[in-house]
PDB file of C-alpha atoms in Angstrom:
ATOM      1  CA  UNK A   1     273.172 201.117  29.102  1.00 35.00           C
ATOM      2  CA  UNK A   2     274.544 204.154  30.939  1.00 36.00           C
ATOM      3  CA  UNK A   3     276.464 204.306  34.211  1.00 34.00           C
ATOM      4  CA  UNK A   4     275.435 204.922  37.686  1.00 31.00           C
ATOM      5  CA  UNK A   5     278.424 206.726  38.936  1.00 32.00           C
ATOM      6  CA  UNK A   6     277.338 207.806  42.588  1.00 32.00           C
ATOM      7  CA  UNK A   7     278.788 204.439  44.276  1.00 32.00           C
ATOM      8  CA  UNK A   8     276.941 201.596  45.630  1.00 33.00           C
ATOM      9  CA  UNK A   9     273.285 201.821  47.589  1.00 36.00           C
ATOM     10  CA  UNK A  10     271.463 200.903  50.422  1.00 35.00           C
ATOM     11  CA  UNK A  11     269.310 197.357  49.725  1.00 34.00           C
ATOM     12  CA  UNK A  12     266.091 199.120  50.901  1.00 36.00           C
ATOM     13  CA  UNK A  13     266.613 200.829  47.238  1.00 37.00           C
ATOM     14  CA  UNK A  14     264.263 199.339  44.377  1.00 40.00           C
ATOM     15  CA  UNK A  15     266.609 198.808  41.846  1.00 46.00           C
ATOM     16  CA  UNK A  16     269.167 196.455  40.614  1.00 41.00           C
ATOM     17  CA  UNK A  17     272.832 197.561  40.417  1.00 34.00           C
ATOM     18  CA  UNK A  18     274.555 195.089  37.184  1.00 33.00           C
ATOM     19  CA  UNK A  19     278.270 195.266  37.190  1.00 28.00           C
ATOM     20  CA  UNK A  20     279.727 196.557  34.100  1.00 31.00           C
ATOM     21  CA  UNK A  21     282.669 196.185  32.280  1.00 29.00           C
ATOM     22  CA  UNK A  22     283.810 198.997  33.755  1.00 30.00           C
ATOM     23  CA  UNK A  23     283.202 198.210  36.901  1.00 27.00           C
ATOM     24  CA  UNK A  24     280.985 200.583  37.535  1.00 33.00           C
ATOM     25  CA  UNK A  25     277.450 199.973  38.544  1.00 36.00           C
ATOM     26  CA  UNK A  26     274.785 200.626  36.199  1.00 55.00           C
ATOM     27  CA  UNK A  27     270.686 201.288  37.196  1.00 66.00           C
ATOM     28  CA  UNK A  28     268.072 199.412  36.461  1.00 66.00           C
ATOM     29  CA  UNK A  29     264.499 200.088  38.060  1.00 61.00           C
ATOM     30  CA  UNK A  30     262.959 197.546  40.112  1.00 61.00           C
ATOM     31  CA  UNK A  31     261.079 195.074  37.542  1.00 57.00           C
ATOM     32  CA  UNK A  32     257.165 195.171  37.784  1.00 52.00           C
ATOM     33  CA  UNK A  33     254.890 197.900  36.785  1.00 53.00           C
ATOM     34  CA  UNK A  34     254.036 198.425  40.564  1.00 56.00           C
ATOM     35  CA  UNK A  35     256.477 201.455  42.475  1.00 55.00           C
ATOM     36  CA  UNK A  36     257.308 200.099  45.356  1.00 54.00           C
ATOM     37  CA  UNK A  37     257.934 203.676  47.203  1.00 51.00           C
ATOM     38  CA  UNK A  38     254.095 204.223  46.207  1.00 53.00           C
ATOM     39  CA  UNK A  39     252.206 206.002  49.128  1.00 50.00           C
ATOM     40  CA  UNK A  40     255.803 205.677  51.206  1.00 53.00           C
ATOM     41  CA  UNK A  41     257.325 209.287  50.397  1.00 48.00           C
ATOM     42  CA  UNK A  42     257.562 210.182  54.417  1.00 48.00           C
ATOM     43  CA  UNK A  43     259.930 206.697  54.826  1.00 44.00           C
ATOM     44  CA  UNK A  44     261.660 206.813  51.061  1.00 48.00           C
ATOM     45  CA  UNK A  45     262.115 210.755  50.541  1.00 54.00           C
ATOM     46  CA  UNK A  46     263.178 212.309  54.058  1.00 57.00           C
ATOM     47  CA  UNK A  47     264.966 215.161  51.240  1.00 72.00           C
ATOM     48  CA  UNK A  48     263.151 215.402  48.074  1.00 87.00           C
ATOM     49  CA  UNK A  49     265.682 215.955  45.507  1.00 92.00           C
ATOM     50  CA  UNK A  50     265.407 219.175  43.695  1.00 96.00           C
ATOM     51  CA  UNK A  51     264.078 218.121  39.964  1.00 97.00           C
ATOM     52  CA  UNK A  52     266.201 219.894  36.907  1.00 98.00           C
ATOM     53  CA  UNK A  53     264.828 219.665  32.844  1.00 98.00           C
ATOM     54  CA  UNK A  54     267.794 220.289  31.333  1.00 98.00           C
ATOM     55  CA  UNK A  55     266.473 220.375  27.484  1.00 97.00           C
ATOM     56  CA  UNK A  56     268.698 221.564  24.056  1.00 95.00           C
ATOM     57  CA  UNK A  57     266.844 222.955  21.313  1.00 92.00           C
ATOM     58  CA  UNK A  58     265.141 226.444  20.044  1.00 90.00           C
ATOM     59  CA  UNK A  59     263.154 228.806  21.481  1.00 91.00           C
ATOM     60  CA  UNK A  60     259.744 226.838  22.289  1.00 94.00           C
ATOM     61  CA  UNK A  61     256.293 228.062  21.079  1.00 95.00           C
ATOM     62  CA  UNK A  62     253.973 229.818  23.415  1.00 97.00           C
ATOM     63  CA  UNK A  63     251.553 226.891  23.648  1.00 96.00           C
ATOM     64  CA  UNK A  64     254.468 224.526  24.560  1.00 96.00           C
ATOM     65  CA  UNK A  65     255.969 226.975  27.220  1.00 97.00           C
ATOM     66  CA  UNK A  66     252.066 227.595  29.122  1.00 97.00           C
ATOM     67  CA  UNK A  67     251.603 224.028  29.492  1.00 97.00           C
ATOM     68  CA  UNK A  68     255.314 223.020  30.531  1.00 97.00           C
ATOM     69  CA  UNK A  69     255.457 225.954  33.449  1.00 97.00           C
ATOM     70  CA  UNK A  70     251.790 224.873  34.636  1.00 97.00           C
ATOM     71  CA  UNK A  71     252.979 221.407  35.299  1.00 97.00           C
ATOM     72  CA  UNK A  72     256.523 223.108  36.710  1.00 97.00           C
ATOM     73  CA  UNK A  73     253.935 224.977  39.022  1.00 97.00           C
ATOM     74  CA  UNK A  74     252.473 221.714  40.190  1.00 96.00           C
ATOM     75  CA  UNK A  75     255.825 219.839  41.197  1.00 96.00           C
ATOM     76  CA  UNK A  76     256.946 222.700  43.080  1.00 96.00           C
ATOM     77  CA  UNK A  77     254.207 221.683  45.672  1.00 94.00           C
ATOM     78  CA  UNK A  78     256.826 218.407  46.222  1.00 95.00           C
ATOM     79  CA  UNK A  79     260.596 219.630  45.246  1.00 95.00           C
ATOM     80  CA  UNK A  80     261.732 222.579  43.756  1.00 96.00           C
ATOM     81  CA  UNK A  81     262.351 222.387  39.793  1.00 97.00           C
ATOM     82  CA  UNK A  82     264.034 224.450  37.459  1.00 96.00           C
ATOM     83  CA  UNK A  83     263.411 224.530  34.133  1.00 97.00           C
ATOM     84  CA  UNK A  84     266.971 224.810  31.611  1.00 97.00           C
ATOM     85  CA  UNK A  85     266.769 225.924  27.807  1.00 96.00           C
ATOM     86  CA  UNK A  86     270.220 225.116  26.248  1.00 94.00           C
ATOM     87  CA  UNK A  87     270.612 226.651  22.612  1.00 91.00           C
ATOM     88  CA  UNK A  88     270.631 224.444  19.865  1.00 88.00           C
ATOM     89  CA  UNK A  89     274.409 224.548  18.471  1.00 79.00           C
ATOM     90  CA  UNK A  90     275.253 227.066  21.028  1.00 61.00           C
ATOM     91  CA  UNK A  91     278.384 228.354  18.795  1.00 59.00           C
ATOM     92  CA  UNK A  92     277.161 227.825  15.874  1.00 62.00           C
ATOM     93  CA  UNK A  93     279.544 224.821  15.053  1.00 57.00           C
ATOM     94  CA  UNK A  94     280.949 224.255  11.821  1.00 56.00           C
ATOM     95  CA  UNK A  95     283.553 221.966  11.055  1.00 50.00           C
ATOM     96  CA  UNK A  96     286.627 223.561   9.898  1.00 50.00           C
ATOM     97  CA  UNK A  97     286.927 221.710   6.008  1.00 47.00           C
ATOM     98  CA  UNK A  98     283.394 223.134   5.670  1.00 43.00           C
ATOM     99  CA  UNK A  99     283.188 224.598   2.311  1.00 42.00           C
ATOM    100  CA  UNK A 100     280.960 226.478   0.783  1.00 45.00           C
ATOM    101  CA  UNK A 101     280.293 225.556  -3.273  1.00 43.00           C
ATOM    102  CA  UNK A 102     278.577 227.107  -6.566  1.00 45.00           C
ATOM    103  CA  UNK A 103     277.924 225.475  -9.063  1.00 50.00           C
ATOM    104  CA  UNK A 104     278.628 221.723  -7.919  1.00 51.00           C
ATOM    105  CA  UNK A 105     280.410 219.236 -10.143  1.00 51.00           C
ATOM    106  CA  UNK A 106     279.262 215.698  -9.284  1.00 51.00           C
ATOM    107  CA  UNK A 107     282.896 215.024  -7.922  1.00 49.00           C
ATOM    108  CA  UNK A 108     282.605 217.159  -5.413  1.00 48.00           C
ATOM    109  CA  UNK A 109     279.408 215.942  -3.996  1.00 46.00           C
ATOM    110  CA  UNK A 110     280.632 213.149  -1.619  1.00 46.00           C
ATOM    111  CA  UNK A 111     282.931 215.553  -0.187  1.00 52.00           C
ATOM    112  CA  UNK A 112     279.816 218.159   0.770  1.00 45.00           C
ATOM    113  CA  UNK A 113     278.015 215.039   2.506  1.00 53.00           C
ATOM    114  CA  UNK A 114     281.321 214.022   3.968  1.00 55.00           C
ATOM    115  CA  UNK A 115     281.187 217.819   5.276  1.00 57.00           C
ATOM    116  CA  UNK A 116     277.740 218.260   6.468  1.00 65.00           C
ATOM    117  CA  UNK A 117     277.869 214.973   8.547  1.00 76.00           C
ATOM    118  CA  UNK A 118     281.166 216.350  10.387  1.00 75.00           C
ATOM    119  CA  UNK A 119     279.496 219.486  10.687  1.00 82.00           C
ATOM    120  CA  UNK A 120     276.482 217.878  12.364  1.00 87.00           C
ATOM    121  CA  UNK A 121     279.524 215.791  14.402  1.00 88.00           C
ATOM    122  CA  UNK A 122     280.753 219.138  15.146  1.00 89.00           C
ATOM    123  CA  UNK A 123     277.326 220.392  16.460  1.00 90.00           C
ATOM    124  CA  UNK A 124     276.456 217.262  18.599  1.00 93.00           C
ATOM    125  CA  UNK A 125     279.606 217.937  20.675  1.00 93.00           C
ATOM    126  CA  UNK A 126     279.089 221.955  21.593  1.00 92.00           C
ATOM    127  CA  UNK A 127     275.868 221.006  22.731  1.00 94.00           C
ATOM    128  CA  UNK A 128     277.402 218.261  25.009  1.00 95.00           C
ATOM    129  CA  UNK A 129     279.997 220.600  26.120  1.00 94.00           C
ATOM    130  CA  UNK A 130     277.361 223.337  26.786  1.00 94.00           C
ATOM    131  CA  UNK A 131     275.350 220.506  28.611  1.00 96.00           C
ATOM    132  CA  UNK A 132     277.741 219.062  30.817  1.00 97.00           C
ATOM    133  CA  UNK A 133     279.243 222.383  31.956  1.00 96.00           C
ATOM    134  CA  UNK A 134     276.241 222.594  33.480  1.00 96.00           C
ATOM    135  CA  UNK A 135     276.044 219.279  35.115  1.00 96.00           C
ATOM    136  CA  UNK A 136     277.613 219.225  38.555  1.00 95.00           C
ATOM    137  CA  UNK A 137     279.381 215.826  40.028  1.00 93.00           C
ATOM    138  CA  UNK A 138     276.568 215.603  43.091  1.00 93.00           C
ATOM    139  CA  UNK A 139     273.832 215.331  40.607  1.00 95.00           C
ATOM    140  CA  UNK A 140     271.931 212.418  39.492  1.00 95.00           C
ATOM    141  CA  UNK A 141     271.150 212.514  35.653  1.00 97.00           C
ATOM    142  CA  UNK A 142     268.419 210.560  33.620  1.00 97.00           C
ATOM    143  CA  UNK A 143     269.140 210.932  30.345  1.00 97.00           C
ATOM    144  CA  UNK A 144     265.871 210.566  28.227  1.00 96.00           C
ATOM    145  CA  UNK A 145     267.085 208.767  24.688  1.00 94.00           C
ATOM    146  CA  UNK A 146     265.072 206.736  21.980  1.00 90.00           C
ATOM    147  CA  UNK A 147     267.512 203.758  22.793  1.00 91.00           C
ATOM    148  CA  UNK A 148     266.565 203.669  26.394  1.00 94.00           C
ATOM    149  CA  UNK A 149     265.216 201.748  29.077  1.00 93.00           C
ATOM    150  CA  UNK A 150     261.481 201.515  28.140  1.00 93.00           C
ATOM    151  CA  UNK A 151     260.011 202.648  31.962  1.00 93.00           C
ATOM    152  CA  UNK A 152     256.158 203.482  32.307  1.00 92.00           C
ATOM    153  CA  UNK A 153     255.029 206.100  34.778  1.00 92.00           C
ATOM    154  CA  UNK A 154     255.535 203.608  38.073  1.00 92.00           C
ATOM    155  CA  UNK A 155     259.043 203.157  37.170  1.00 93.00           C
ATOM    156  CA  UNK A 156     259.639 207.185  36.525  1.00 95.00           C
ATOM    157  CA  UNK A 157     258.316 207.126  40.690  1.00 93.00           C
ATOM    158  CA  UNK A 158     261.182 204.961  41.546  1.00 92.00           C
ATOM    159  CA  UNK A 159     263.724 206.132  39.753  1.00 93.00           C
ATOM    160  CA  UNK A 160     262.918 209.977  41.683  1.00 93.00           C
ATOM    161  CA  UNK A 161     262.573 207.446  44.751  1.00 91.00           C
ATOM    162  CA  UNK A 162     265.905 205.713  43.822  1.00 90.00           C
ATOM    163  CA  UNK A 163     267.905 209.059  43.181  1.00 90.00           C
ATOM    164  CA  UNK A 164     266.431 210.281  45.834  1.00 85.00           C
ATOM    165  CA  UNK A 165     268.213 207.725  48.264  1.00 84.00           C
ATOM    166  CA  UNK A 166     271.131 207.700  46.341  1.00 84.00           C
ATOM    167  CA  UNK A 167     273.207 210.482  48.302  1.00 87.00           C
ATOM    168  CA  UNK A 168     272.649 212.865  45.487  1.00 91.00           C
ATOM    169  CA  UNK A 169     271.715 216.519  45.914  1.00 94.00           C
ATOM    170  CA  UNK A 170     269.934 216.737  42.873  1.00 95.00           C
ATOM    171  CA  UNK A 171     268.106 215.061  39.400  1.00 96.00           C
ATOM    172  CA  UNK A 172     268.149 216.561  36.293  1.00 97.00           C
ATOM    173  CA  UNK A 173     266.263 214.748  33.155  1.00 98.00           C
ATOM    174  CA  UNK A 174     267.982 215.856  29.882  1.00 97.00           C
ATOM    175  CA  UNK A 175     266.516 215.813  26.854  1.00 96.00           C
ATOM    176  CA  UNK A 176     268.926 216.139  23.774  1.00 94.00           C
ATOM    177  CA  UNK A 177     269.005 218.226  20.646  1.00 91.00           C
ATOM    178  CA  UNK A 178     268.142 217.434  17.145  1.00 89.00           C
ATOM    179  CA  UNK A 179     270.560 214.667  16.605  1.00 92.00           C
ATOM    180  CA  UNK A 180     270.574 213.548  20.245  1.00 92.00           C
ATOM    181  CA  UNK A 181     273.344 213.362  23.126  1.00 95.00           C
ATOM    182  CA  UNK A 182     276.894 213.972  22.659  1.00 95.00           C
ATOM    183  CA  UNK A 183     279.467 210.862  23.935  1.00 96.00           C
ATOM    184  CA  UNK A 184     280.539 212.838  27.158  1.00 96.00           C
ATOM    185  CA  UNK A 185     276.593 212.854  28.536  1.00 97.00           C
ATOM    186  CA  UNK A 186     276.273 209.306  27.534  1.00 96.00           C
ATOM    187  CA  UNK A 187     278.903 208.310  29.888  1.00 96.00           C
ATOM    188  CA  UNK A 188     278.102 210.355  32.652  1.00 96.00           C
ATOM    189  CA  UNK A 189     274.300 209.656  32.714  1.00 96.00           C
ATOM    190  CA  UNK A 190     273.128 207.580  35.379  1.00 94.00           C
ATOM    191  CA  UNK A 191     270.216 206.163  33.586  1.00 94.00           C
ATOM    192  CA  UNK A 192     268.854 206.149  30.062  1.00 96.00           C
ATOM    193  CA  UNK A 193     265.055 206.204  29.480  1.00 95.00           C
ATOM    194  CA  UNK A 194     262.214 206.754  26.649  1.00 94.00           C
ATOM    195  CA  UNK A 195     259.120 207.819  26.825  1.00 91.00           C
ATOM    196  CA  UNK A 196     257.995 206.527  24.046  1.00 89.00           C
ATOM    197  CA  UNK A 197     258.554 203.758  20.806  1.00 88.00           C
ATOM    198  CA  UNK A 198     257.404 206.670  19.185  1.00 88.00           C
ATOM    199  CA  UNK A 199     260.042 209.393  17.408  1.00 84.00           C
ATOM    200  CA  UNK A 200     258.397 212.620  19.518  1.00 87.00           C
ATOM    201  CA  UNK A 201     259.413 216.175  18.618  1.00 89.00           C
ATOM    202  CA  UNK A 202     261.481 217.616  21.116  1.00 89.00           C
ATOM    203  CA  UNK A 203     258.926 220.134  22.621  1.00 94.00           C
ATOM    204  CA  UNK A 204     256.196 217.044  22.826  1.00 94.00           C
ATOM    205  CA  UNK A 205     258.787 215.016  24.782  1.00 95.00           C
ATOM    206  CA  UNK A 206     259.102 218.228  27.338  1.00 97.00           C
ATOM    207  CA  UNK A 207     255.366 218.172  27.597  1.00 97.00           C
ATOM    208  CA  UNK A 208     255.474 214.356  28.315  1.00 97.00           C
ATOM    209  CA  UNK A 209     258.201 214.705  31.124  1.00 98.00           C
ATOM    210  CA  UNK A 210     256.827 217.212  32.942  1.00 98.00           C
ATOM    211  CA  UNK A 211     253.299 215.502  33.149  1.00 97.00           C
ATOM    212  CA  UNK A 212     254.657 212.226  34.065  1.00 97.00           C
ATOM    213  CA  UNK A 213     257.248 213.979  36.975  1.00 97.00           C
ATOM    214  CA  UNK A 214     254.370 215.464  38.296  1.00 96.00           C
ATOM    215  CA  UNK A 215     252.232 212.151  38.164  1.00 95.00           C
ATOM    216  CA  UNK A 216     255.608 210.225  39.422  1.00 95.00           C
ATOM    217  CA  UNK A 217     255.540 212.687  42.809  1.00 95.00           C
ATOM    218  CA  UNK A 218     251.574 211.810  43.126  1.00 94.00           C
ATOM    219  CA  UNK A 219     252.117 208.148  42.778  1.00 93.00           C
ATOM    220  CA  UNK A 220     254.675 208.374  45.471  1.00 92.00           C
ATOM    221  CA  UNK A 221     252.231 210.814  47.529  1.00 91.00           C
ATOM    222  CA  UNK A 222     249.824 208.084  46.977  1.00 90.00           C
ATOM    223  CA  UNK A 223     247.335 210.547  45.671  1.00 89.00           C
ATOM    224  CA  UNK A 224     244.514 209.813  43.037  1.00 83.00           C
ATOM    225  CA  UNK A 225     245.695 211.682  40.242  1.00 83.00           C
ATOM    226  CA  UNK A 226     247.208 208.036  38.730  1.00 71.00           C
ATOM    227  CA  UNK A 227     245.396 205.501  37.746  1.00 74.00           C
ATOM    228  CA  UNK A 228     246.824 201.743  36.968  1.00 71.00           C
TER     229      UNK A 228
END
């Protein structure tokens, strides 16, 4: 589980705060499928947190791109949102005892493998450099990851809630590249969630988090758009 590194909170907050080995607290949403800041935003969110997506990968398709900025155009009616395209292997990372081979003998194959897993090492951590130089110290990050906390849409409501009362200035949701978060994000995320038991391509997963943002701010507006 990932840390919550913005120091301790109020006990109005729904959420549990476990100690960790490193004593440092880490987040948990309130149990129960119910948010308790449902209907409540004018008591729980005096200063709506501006909402980043802060995604890695390739140039999206058209389709993908229409239906991501209609829901962007939606939340902005709550908090303002911007939406972050990180290249995939922004340098084009290599590692250096990368060789390229004609004409293969069979004794040279493990050391190929051995290079194309370093290489994909190598491209894992220039994304999470390019990542977290864009991740300032008064945000509060979700990172979205297949071994995360399994949350349903009530829970996405209180964790915005949650950050919200946090003393943060903003949220950003990340959502990795094509072999996932780098070790630096890991540790500096204040929550990990999925969206899914399902394996979702990246650009479905951006679809999915921007519908269920903008259904989190309309369970906390208490409006009828969400339906238990």
């Amino acid at each position: 589980m990932d840390h919550w590194s913005l120091g301790q909170t109020s006990p109005s907050m729904g959420a549990h705060l476990l100690a960790s080995s490193s004593c440092r607290a880490t987040y948990v949403p309130a149990p129960g499928k119910q948010c308790k800041h449902a209907g409540q935003s004018r008591l729980c969110l005096q200063r709506p947190l501006p909402i980043r997506i802060l995604t890695v990968g390739k140039k999206r398709s058209a389709g993908v791109q229409l239906i991501v900025d209609e829901y962007i155009e939606k939340l902005k009616h709550y908090c303002p949102v911007v939406d972050v395209r990180v290249k995939s292997n922004p340098r084009n990372a290599r590692h250096p005892r990368f060789v390229t081979w004609t004409g293969l003998l069979p004794s040279l194959a493990m050391d190929i493998n051995e290079n194309t897993n370093l290489d994909v090492r190598a491209q894992i951590d220039h994304e999470d450099m390019a990542v977290m130089d864009l991740i300032k110290s008064s945000e509060w990050v979700v990172m979205l990851d297949e071994r995360g906390l399994d949350v349903g849409s009530e829970q996405i409501a209180s964790i915005i809630a949650d950050a919200g009362n946090s003393g943060a200035l903003s949220i950003t949701f990340c959502i990795g590249g094509p072999y996932g978060h780098g070790r630096q994000l890991r540790e500096r995320a204040n929550a990990s969630i999925k969206l899914s038991s399902l394996v979702l391509n990246h650009e479905i997963a951006l679809v999915v988090l921007a519908e269920q943002l903008y259904r989190a701010w309309t369970i906390l507006k208490g409006q009828k758009y969400h339906h238990n």
